[in-house]
Amino acid sequence: PKCWDYRRQPPHPKIFTPAAPVHTNKEDPATQTNLGFIHAFVAAISVIIVSELGDKTFFIAAIMAMRYNRLTVLAGAMLALGLMTCLSVLFGYATTVIPRVYTYYVSTVLFAIFGIRMLREGLKMSPDEGQEELEEVQAELKKKDEEFQRTKLLNGPGDVETGTSITVPQKKWLHFISPIFVQALTLTFLAEWGDRSQLTTIVLAAREDPYGVAVGGTVGHCLCTGLAVIGGRMIAQKISVRTVTIIGGIVFLAFAFSALFISPDSGF
């Protein structure tokens, strides 16, 4: 029998196999946006709660709600806090022209500084720190009430000789914009300006999703102010400012520590 010469064997046809699909780690943009919003929302609401409980604005709402109509006080305070939150988010968002990697790590350092300061303040506070803040706000509100009553007496209901008097349109305007509403608005806005919660909102808006920060900050303010208005003096006296401050410092340090595990380019 003849031996088969393998050199004369026809070549095998080339078989093309489809390339294996390449899996990337990139997430869907919509999913990444939702995660960024949720992360910003949770961060904003948590830092606002630990910053506002037992704060000056909290006591202002609590004391005014004991003296005047609660809905009027709540509306004035929430309008001021909503405006302050929007302004702070705009200030923080304006820094996004700077590369994110710089704002991310600068904000992380600021969070660490805020956390360390809050821990030091909380550990140095006396157990009666909240009562001192409460008495200070009470004295300030009493002074404002005296000034308001003095102005009201000086203006009077009207001068008969000059023929001036309070007209019906003025009463209609006062029905919608009462002096209590204006007082709650101005006192809350001035107390919040330059406060830790405002600076925190600016820093968060520089590194997180601005819409999430705005919604989370507003909801956090609503919870704290609503608690102050509903609970009044009882809640104000039960809250330990020292404990809240220490917890706030831990929360701030936790956000700073999380930067070690989250990349600036992750989107949240």
PDB file of C-alpha atoms in Angstrom:
ATOM      1  CA  PRO A   1       0.000   0.000   0.000  1.00  0.00           C
ATOM      2  CA  LYS A   2       1.082   3.479  -0.745  1.00  0.00           C
ATOM      3  CA  CYS A   3       2.025   5.739   2.127  1.00  0.00           C
ATOM      4  CA  TRP A   4       0.109   8.980   2.364  1.00  0.00           C
ATOM      5  CA  ASP A   5       2.311  11.924   1.714  1.00  0.00           C
ATOM      6  CA  TYR A   6       1.204  14.618   4.173  1.00  0.00           C
ATOM      7  CA  ARG A   7       3.029  17.198   2.073  1.00  0.00           C
ATOM      8  CA  ARG A   8       0.522  16.702  -0.737  1.00  0.00           C
ATOM      9  CA  GLN A   9      -2.420  17.111   1.608  1.00  0.00           C
ATOM     10  CA  PRO A  10      -4.518  20.103   0.622  1.00  0.00           C
ATOM     11  CA  PRO A  11      -4.388  22.930   3.125  1.00  0.00           C
ATOM     12  CA  HIS A  12      -7.248  23.203   5.595  1.00  0.00           C
ATOM     13  CA  PRO A  13      -9.672  26.018   4.911  1.00  0.00           C
ATOM     14  CA  LYS A  14      -9.351  28.983   7.278  1.00  0.00           C
ATOM     15  CA  ILE A  15     -12.099  29.126   9.838  1.00  0.00           C
ATOM     16  CA  PHE A  16     -13.035  32.604  11.048  1.00  0.00           C
ATOM     17  CA  THR A  17     -14.421  32.734  14.559  1.00  0.00           C
ATOM     18  CA  PRO A  18     -16.297  35.810  15.696  1.00  0.00           C
ATOM     19  CA  ALA A  19     -14.414  38.014  18.117  1.00  0.00           C
ATOM     20  CA  ALA A  20     -15.498  37.848  21.717  1.00  0.00           C
ATOM     21  CA  PRO A  21     -17.465  40.877  22.857  1.00  0.00           C
ATOM     22  CA  VAL A  22     -15.428  43.403  24.782  1.00  0.00           C
ATOM     23  CA  HIS A  23     -16.990  44.376  28.081  1.00  0.00           C
ATOM     24  CA  THR A  24     -16.279  47.860  29.354  1.00  0.00           C
ATOM     25  CA  ASN A  25     -16.733  49.154  32.846  1.00  0.00           C
ATOM     26  CA  LYS A  26     -18.435  52.326  31.679  1.00  0.00           C
ATOM     27  CA  GLU A  27     -21.882  52.776  33.116  1.00  0.00           C
ATOM     28  CA  ASP A  28     -24.890  54.105  31.302  1.00  0.00           C
ATOM     29  CA  PRO A  29     -24.842  57.938  31.412  1.00  0.00           C
ATOM     30  CA  ALA A  30     -28.406  58.032  32.751  1.00  0.00           C
ATOM     31  CA  THR A  31     -27.523  55.625  35.556  1.00  0.00           C
ATOM     32  CA  GLN A  32     -24.399  57.610  36.409  1.00  0.00           C
ATOM     33  CA  THR A  33     -26.458  60.830  36.522  1.00  0.00           C
ATOM     34  CA  ASN A  34     -29.018  59.243  38.841  1.00  0.00           C
ATOM     35  CA  LEU A  35     -26.288  57.967  41.145  1.00  0.00           C
ATOM     36  CA  GLY A  36     -24.707  61.433  41.207  1.00  0.00           C
ATOM     37  CA  PHE A  37     -28.046  63.026  42.103  1.00  0.00           C
ATOM     38  CA  ILE A  38     -28.743  60.492  44.873  1.00  0.00           C
ATOM     39  CA  HIS A  39     -25.238  60.855  46.309  1.00  0.00           C
ATOM     40  CA  ALA A  40     -25.523  64.658  46.316  1.00  0.00           C
ATOM     41  CA  PHE A  41     -29.017  64.499  47.834  1.00  0.00           C
ATOM     42  CA  VAL A  42     -27.935  62.218  50.696  1.00  0.00           C
ATOM     43  CA  ALA A  43     -24.792  64.263  51.346  1.00  0.00           C
ATOM     44  CA  ALA A  44     -26.697  67.570  51.405  1.00  0.00           C
ATOM     45  CA  ILE A  45     -29.570  66.426  53.609  1.00  0.00           C
ATOM     46  CA  SER A  46     -27.240  64.777  56.125  1.00  0.00           C
ATOM     47  CA  VAL A  47     -24.849  67.707  56.544  1.00  0.00           C
ATOM     48  CA  ILE A  48     -27.714  70.224  56.725  1.00  0.00           C
ATOM     49  CA  ILE A  49     -29.463  68.264  59.482  1.00  0.00           C
ATOM     50  CA  VAL A  50     -26.339  67.965  61.637  1.00  0.00           C
ATOM     51  CA  SER A  51     -25.501  71.634  60.994  1.00  0.00           C
ATOM     52  CA  GLU A  52     -28.967  73.109  61.626  1.00  0.00           C
ATOM     53  CA  LEU A  53     -30.229  71.155  64.629  1.00  0.00           C
ATOM     54  CA  GLY A  54     -29.596  73.397  67.618  1.00  0.00           C
ATOM     55  CA  ASP A  55     -28.358  76.212  65.377  1.00  0.00           C
ATOM     56  CA  LYS A  56     -29.425  79.848  65.711  1.00  0.00           C
ATOM     57  CA  THR A  57     -31.936  79.592  62.867  1.00  0.00           C
ATOM     58  CA  PHE A  58     -33.469  76.550  64.580  1.00  0.00           C
ATOM     59  CA  PHE A  59     -34.037  78.491  67.798  1.00  0.00           C
ATOM     60  CA  ILE A  60     -35.404  81.508  65.902  1.00  0.00           C
ATOM     61  CA  ALA A  61     -38.085  79.354  64.281  1.00  0.00           C
ATOM     62  CA  ALA A  62     -38.858  77.563  67.556  1.00  0.00           C
ATOM     63  CA  ILE A  63     -39.301  80.718  69.646  1.00  0.00           C
ATOM     64  CA  MET A  64     -41.228  82.662  67.001  1.00  0.00           C
ATOM     65  CA  ALA A  65     -43.582  79.707  66.508  1.00  0.00           C
ATOM     66  CA  MET A  66     -44.448  79.853  70.229  1.00  0.00           C
ATOM     67  CA  ARG A  67     -45.437  83.514  69.949  1.00  0.00           C
ATOM     68  CA  TYR A  68     -46.994  83.869  66.526  1.00  0.00           C
ATOM     69  CA  ASN A  69     -48.839  81.900  63.890  1.00  0.00           C
ATOM     70  CA  ARG A  70     -46.845  78.762  63.074  1.00  0.00           C
ATOM     71  CA  LEU A  71     -47.628  78.699  59.358  1.00  0.00           C
ATOM     72  CA  THR A  72     -46.545  82.330  58.974  1.00  0.00           C
ATOM     73  CA  VAL A  73     -43.267  81.682  60.774  1.00  0.00           C
ATOM     74  CA  LEU A  74     -42.643  78.484  58.798  1.00  0.00           C
ATOM     75  CA  ALA A  75     -43.356  80.220  55.475  1.00  0.00           C
ATOM     76  CA  GLY A  76     -41.009  83.118  56.217  1.00  0.00           C
ATOM     77  CA  ALA A  77     -38.199  80.926  57.499  1.00  0.00           C
ATOM     78  CA  MET A  78     -38.467  78.426  54.624  1.00  0.00           C
ATOM     79  CA  LEU A  79     -38.462  81.195  52.013  1.00  0.00           C
ATOM     80  CA  ALA A  80     -35.262  82.590  53.517  1.00  0.00           C
ATOM     81  CA  LEU A  81     -33.624  79.159  53.711  1.00  0.00           C
ATOM     82  CA  GLY A  82     -34.735  78.273  50.171  1.00  0.00           C
ATOM     83  CA  LEU A  83     -33.248  81.499  48.801  1.00  0.00           C
ATOM     84  CA  MET A  84     -30.042  80.922  50.746  1.00  0.00           C
ATOM     85  CA  THR A  85     -29.766  77.353  49.458  1.00  0.00           C
ATOM     86  CA  CYS A  86     -30.245  78.418  45.829  1.00  0.00           C
ATOM     87  CA  LEU A  87     -27.685  81.215  46.180  1.00  0.00           C
ATOM     88  CA  SER A  88     -25.172  78.859  47.796  1.00  0.00           C
ATOM     89  CA  VAL A  89     -25.639  76.262  45.041  1.00  0.00           C
ATOM     90  CA  LEU A  90     -25.092  78.949  42.405  1.00  0.00           C
ATOM     91  CA  PHE A  91     -21.910  80.096  44.142  1.00  0.00           C
ATOM     92  CA  GLY A  92     -20.632  76.533  44.305  1.00  0.00           C
ATOM     93  CA  TYR A  93     -21.625  75.728  40.723  1.00  0.00           C
ATOM     94  CA  ALA A  94     -19.730  78.802  39.511  1.00  0.00           C
ATOM     95  CA  THR A  95     -16.514  77.099  40.602  1.00  0.00           C
ATOM     96  CA  THR A  96     -17.074  74.249  38.123  1.00  0.00           C
ATOM     97  CA  VAL A  97     -15.137  76.266  35.534  1.00  0.00           C
ATOM     98  CA  ILE A  98     -12.110  75.043  37.481  1.00  0.00           C
ATOM     99  CA  PRO A  99     -11.092  71.436  36.669  1.00  0.00           C
ATOM    100  CA  ARG A 100     -13.042  69.006  38.824  1.00  0.00           C
ATOM    101  CA  VAL A 101      -9.951  67.293  40.208  1.00  0.00           C
ATOM    102  CA  TYR A 102      -8.916  70.536  41.954  1.00  0.00           C
ATOM    103  CA  THR A 103     -12.334  71.442  43.354  1.00  0.00           C
ATOM    104  CA  TYR A 104     -12.854  67.834  44.474  1.00  0.00           C
ATOM    105  CA  TYR A 105      -9.744  67.662  46.631  1.00  0.00           C
ATOM    106  CA  VAL A 106     -10.034  71.259  47.876  1.00  0.00           C
ATOM    107  CA  SER A 107     -13.595  70.537  49.008  1.00  0.00           C
ATOM    108  CA  THR A 108     -12.371  67.341  50.653  1.00  0.00           C
ATOM    109  CA  VAL A 109      -9.807  69.330  52.659  1.00  0.00           C
ATOM    110  CA  LEU A 110     -12.532  71.809  53.665  1.00  0.00           C
ATOM    111  CA  PHE A 111     -14.771  68.969  54.824  1.00  0.00           C
ATOM    112  CA  ALA A 112     -11.919  67.636  56.939  1.00  0.00           C
ATOM    113  CA  ILE A 113     -11.342  71.109  58.444  1.00  0.00           C
ATOM    114  CA  PHE A 114     -15.069  71.539  59.194  1.00  0.00           C
ATOM    115  CA  GLY A 115     -15.180  68.098  60.793  1.00  0.00           C
ATOM    116  CA  ILE A 116     -12.155  68.679  63.011  1.00  0.00           C
ATOM    117  CA  ARG A 117     -13.465  72.103  64.089  1.00  0.00           C
ATOM    118  CA  MET A 118     -16.905  70.694  64.920  1.00  0.00           C
ATOM    119  CA  LEU A 119     -15.373  67.887  66.948  1.00  0.00           C
ATOM    120  CA  ARG A 120     -13.208  70.338  68.889  1.00  0.00           C
ATOM    121  CA  GLU A 121     -16.155  72.681  69.486  1.00  0.00           C
ATOM    122  CA  GLY A 122     -18.390  69.804  70.557  1.00  0.00           C
ATOM    123  CA  LEU A 123     -15.858  68.368  72.995  1.00  0.00           C
ATOM    124  CA  LYS A 124     -15.265  71.815  74.544  1.00  0.00           C
ATOM    125  CA  MET A 125     -18.992  72.642  74.838  1.00  0.00           C
ATOM    126  CA  SER A 126     -20.756  72.581  78.171  1.00  0.00           C
ATOM    127  CA  PRO A 127     -23.962  70.527  78.541  1.00  0.00           C
ATOM    128  CA  ASP A 128     -25.931  73.811  78.850  1.00  0.00           C
ATOM    129  CA  GLU A 129     -24.655  75.219  75.559  1.00  0.00           C
ATOM    130  CA  GLY A 130     -28.080  74.925  73.933  1.00  0.00           C
ATOM    131  CA  GLN A 131     -29.757  76.853  76.731  1.00  0.00           C
ATOM    132  CA  GLU A 132     -27.303  79.724  76.328  1.00  0.00           C
ATOM    133  CA  GLU A 133     -28.061  79.877  72.589  1.00  0.00           C
ATOM    134  CA  LEU A 134     -31.783  79.723  73.321  1.00  0.00           C
ATOM    135  CA  GLU A 135     -31.583  82.604  75.804  1.00  0.00           C
ATOM    136  CA  GLU A 136     -29.543  84.662  73.345  1.00  0.00           C
ATOM    137  CA  VAL A 137     -32.138  84.218  70.615  1.00  0.00           C
ATOM    138  CA  GLN A 138     -34.935  85.029  73.069  1.00  0.00           C
ATOM    139  CA  ALA A 139     -33.232  88.280  74.029  1.00  0.00           C
ATOM    140  CA  GLU A 140     -32.730  89.199  70.385  1.00  0.00           C
ATOM    141  CA  LEU A 141     -36.359  88.487  69.504  1.00  0.00           C
ATOM    142  CA  LYS A 142     -37.556  90.464  72.533  1.00  0.00           C
ATOM    143  CA  LYS A 143     -35.502  93.427  71.356  1.00  0.00           C
ATOM    144  CA  LYS A 144     -36.987  93.138  67.872  1.00  0.00           C
ATOM    145  CA  ASP A 145     -40.500  93.017  69.316  1.00  0.00           C
ATOM    146  CA  GLU A 146     -39.885  96.143  71.374  1.00  0.00           C
ATOM    147  CA  GLU A 147     -38.583  97.988  68.320  1.00  0.00           C
ATOM    148  CA  PHE A 148     -41.611  96.864  66.318  1.00  0.00           C
ATOM    149  CA  GLN A 149     -44.044  98.007  69.008  1.00  0.00           C
ATOM    150  CA  ARG A 150     -42.222 101.327  69.345  1.00  0.00           C
ATOM    151  CA  THR A 151     -42.421 101.894  65.584  1.00  0.00           C
ATOM    152  CA  LYS A 152     -46.086 100.950  65.608  1.00  0.00           C
ATOM    153  CA  LEU A 153     -46.813 103.470  68.378  1.00  0.00           C
ATOM    154  CA  LEU A 154     -44.871 106.212  66.620  1.00  0.00           C
ATOM    155  CA  ASN A 155     -46.728 105.683  63.358  1.00  0.00           C
ATOM    156  CA  GLY A 156     -50.076 105.213  65.039  1.00  0.00           C
ATOM    157  CA  PRO A 157     -53.324 104.288  63.353  1.00  0.00           C
ATOM    158  CA  GLY A 158     -53.420 107.607  61.579  1.00  0.00           C
ATOM    159  CA  ASP A 159     -53.244 111.328  62.130  1.00  0.00           C
ATOM    160  CA  VAL A 160     -56.643 112.998  62.222  1.00  0.00           C
ATOM    161  CA  GLU A 161     -55.213 116.465  61.462  1.00  0.00           C
ATOM    162  CA  THR A 162     -53.366 115.328  58.351  1.00  0.00           C
ATOM    163  CA  GLY A 163     -56.174 113.016  57.338  1.00  0.00           C
ATOM    164  CA  THR A 164     -53.928 109.979  56.988  1.00  0.00           C
ATOM    165  CA  SER A 165     -55.198 106.575  58.007  1.00  0.00           C
ATOM    166  CA  ILE A 166     -54.674 102.909  57.250  1.00  0.00           C
ATOM    167  CA  THR A 167     -56.591 102.033  54.120  1.00  0.00           C
ATOM    168  CA  VAL A 168     -58.157  98.761  53.072  1.00  0.00           C
ATOM    169  CA  PRO A 169     -55.532  97.966  50.380  1.00  0.00           C
ATOM    170  CA  GLN A 170     -52.817  98.169  53.045  1.00  0.00           C
ATOM    171  CA  LYS A 171     -54.729  95.687  55.183  1.00  0.00           C
ATOM    172  CA  LYS A 172     -55.007  93.366  52.205  1.00  0.00           C
ATOM    173  CA  TRP A 173     -51.254  93.572  51.627  1.00  0.00           C
ATOM    174  CA  LEU A 174     -50.594  92.965  55.333  1.00  0.00           C
ATOM    175  CA  HIS A 175     -52.830  89.915  55.150  1.00  0.00           C
ATOM    176  CA  PHE A 176     -50.476  88.305  52.640  1.00  0.00           C
ATOM    177  CA  ILE A 177     -47.177  89.792  53.845  1.00  0.00           C
ATOM    178  CA  SER A 178     -47.491  90.234  57.588  1.00  0.00           C
ATOM    179  CA  PRO A 179     -44.798  91.816  59.776  1.00  0.00           C
ATOM    180  CA  ILE A 180     -44.265  88.383  61.381  1.00  0.00           C
ATOM    181  CA  PHE A 181     -43.574  86.853  57.969  1.00  0.00           C
ATOM    182  CA  VAL A 182     -41.073  89.603  57.164  1.00  0.00           C
ATOM    183  CA  GLN A 183     -39.440  89.272  60.585  1.00  0.00           C
ATOM    184  CA  ALA A 184     -39.052  85.489  60.238  1.00  0.00           C
ATOM    185  CA  LEU A 185     -37.683  85.951  56.719  1.00  0.00           C
ATOM    186  CA  THR A 186     -35.109  88.620  57.576  1.00  0.00           C
ATOM    187  CA  LEU A 187     -33.944  87.103  60.874  1.00  0.00           C
ATOM    188  CA  THR A 188     -33.472  83.661  59.328  1.00  0.00           C
ATOM    189  CA  PHE A 189     -31.706  85.006  56.239  1.00  0.00           C
ATOM    190  CA  LEU A 190     -29.289  87.151  58.248  1.00  0.00           C
ATOM    191  CA  ALA A 191     -28.592  84.352  60.733  1.00  0.00           C
ATOM    192  CA  GLU A 192     -27.912  81.904  57.896  1.00  0.00           C
ATOM    193  CA  TRP A 193     -25.608  84.203  55.915  1.00  0.00           C
ATOM    194  CA  GLY A 194     -22.020  83.073  56.419  1.00  0.00           C
ATOM    195  CA  ASP A 195     -23.154  80.167  58.594  1.00  0.00           C
ATOM    196  CA  ARG A 196     -21.531  76.728  58.456  1.00  0.00           C
ATOM    197  CA  SER A 197     -24.482  75.272  56.560  1.00  0.00           C
ATOM    198  CA  GLN A 198     -24.152  77.912  53.830  1.00  0.00           C
ATOM    199  CA  LEU A 199     -20.443  77.261  53.416  1.00  0.00           C
ATOM    200  CA  THR A 200     -21.116  73.523  53.375  1.00  0.00           C
ATOM    201  CA  THR A 201     -23.728  73.925  50.634  1.00  0.00           C
ATOM    202  CA  ILE A 202     -21.278  75.928  48.524  1.00  0.00           C
ATOM    203  CA  VAL A 203     -18.585  73.280  48.963  1.00  0.00           C
ATOM    204  CA  LEU A 204     -21.009  70.461  48.137  1.00  0.00           C
ATOM    205  CA  ALA A 205     -22.278  72.207  45.000  1.00  0.00           C
ATOM    206  CA  ALA A 206     -18.674  72.530  43.803  1.00  0.00           C
ATOM    207  CA  ARG A 207     -18.094  68.760  43.893  1.00  0.00           C
ATOM    208  CA  GLU A 208     -21.541  67.125  43.663  1.00  0.00           C
ATOM    209  CA  ASP A 209     -24.585  67.274  41.407  1.00  0.00           C
ATOM    210  CA  PRO A 210     -26.019  70.799  41.946  1.00  0.00           C
ATOM    211  CA  TYR A 211     -29.650  69.692  41.572  1.00  0.00           C
ATOM    212  CA  GLY A 212     -29.172  66.983  44.178  1.00  0.00           C
ATOM    213  CA  VAL A 213     -27.526  69.466  46.530  1.00  0.00           C
ATOM    214  CA  ALA A 214     -30.339  72.007  46.053  1.00  0.00           C
ATOM    215  CA  VAL A 215     -33.109  69.460  46.652  1.00  0.00           C
ATOM    216  CA  GLY A 216     -31.325  67.740  49.543  1.00  0.00           C
ATOM    217  CA  GLY A 217     -30.439  71.024  51.214  1.00  0.00           C
ATOM    218  CA  THR A 218     -34.004  72.328  50.908  1.00  0.00           C
ATOM    219  CA  VAL A 219     -35.482  69.099  52.285  1.00  0.00           C
ATOM    220  CA  GLY A 220     -32.983  69.156  55.161  1.00  0.00           C
ATOM    221  CA  HIS A 221     -33.941  72.730  56.031  1.00  0.00           C
ATOM    222  CA  CYS A 222     -37.646  71.807  55.812  1.00  0.00           C
ATOM    223  CA  LEU A 223     -37.178  68.941  58.259  1.00  0.00           C
ATOM    224  CA  CYS A 224     -35.202  71.002  60.782  1.00  0.00           C
ATOM    225  CA  THR A 225     -37.404  74.116  60.570  1.00  0.00           C
ATOM    226  CA  GLY A 226     -40.603  72.063  60.623  1.00  0.00           C
ATOM    227  CA  LEU A 227     -39.375  70.248  63.725  1.00  0.00           C
ATOM    228  CA  ALA A 228     -38.577  73.578  65.374  1.00  0.00           C
ATOM    229  CA  VAL A 229     -41.966  75.086  64.497  1.00  0.00           C
ATOM    230  CA  ILE A 230     -43.977  72.036  65.594  1.00  0.00           C
ATOM    231  CA  GLY A 231     -41.971  71.148  68.691  1.00  0.00           C
ATOM    232  CA  GLY A 232     -41.196  74.682  69.819  1.00  0.00           C
ATOM    233  CA  ARG A 233     -39.576  75.102  73.203  1.00  0.00           C
ATOM    234  CA  MET A 234     -39.889  71.415  74.153  1.00  0.00           C
ATOM    235  CA  ILE A 235     -37.724  70.280  71.205  1.00  0.00           C
ATOM    236  CA  ALA A 236     -35.326  73.201  71.664  1.00  0.00           C
ATOM    237  CA  GLN A 237     -34.725  72.282  75.311  1.00  0.00           C
ATOM    238  CA  LYS A 238     -34.387  68.542  74.677  1.00  0.00           C
ATOM    239  CA  ILE A 239     -31.791  68.830  71.906  1.00  0.00           C
ATOM    240  CA  SER A 240     -28.199  68.469  73.066  1.00  0.00           C
ATOM    241  CA  VAL A 241     -26.195  70.897  70.961  1.00  0.00           C
ATOM    242  CA  ARG A 242     -22.989  69.243  72.155  1.00  0.00           C
ATOM    243  CA  THR A 243     -24.056  65.798  70.920  1.00  0.00           C
ATOM    244  CA  VAL A 244     -25.329  67.120  67.583  1.00  0.00           C
ATOM    245  CA  THR A 245     -22.075  69.025  67.043  1.00  0.00           C
ATOM    246  CA  ILE A 246     -19.949  65.940  67.724  1.00  0.00           C
ATOM    247  CA  ILE A 247     -22.091  63.829  65.381  1.00  0.00           C
ATOM    248  CA  GLY A 248     -21.808  66.568  62.746  1.00  0.00           C
ATOM    249  CA  GLY A 249     -18.035  66.521  63.002  1.00  0.00           C
ATOM    250  CA  ILE A 250     -18.024  62.759  62.467  1.00  0.00           C
ATOM    251  CA  VAL A 251     -20.275  63.115  59.393  1.00  0.00           C
ATOM    252  CA  PHE A 252     -18.023  65.773  57.866  1.00  0.00           C
ATOM    253  CA  LEU A 253     -14.931  63.646  58.459  1.00  0.00           C
ATOM    254  CA  ALA A 254     -16.705  60.645  56.908  1.00  0.00           C
ATOM    255  CA  PHE A 255     -17.307  62.597  53.694  1.00  0.00           C
ATOM    256  CA  ALA A 256     -13.686  63.709  53.653  1.00  0.00           C
ATOM    257  CA  PHE A 257     -12.509  60.128  54.243  1.00  0.00           C
ATOM    258  CA  SER A 258     -14.714  58.827  51.408  1.00  0.00           C
ATOM    259  CA  ALA A 259     -12.612  60.806  48.920  1.00  0.00           C
ATOM    260  CA  LEU A 260      -9.862  58.223  49.390  1.00  0.00           C
ATOM    261  CA  PHE A 261     -12.076  55.590  47.751  1.00  0.00           C
ATOM    262  CA  ILE A 262     -14.012  57.661  45.175  1.00  0.00           C
ATOM    263  CA  SER A 263     -12.292  59.006  42.079  1.00  0.00           C
ATOM    264  CA  PRO A 264     -12.944  62.651  41.121  1.00  0.00           C
ATOM    265  CA  ASP A 265     -13.949  61.442  37.637  1.00  0.00           C
ATOM    266  CA  SER A 266     -16.534  58.972  38.912  1.00  0.00           C
ATOM    267  CA  GLY A 267     -19.330  61.514  38.586  1.00  0.00           C
ATOM    268  CA  PHE A 268     -20.334  61.477  42.252  1.00  0.00           C
TER     269      PHE A 268
END
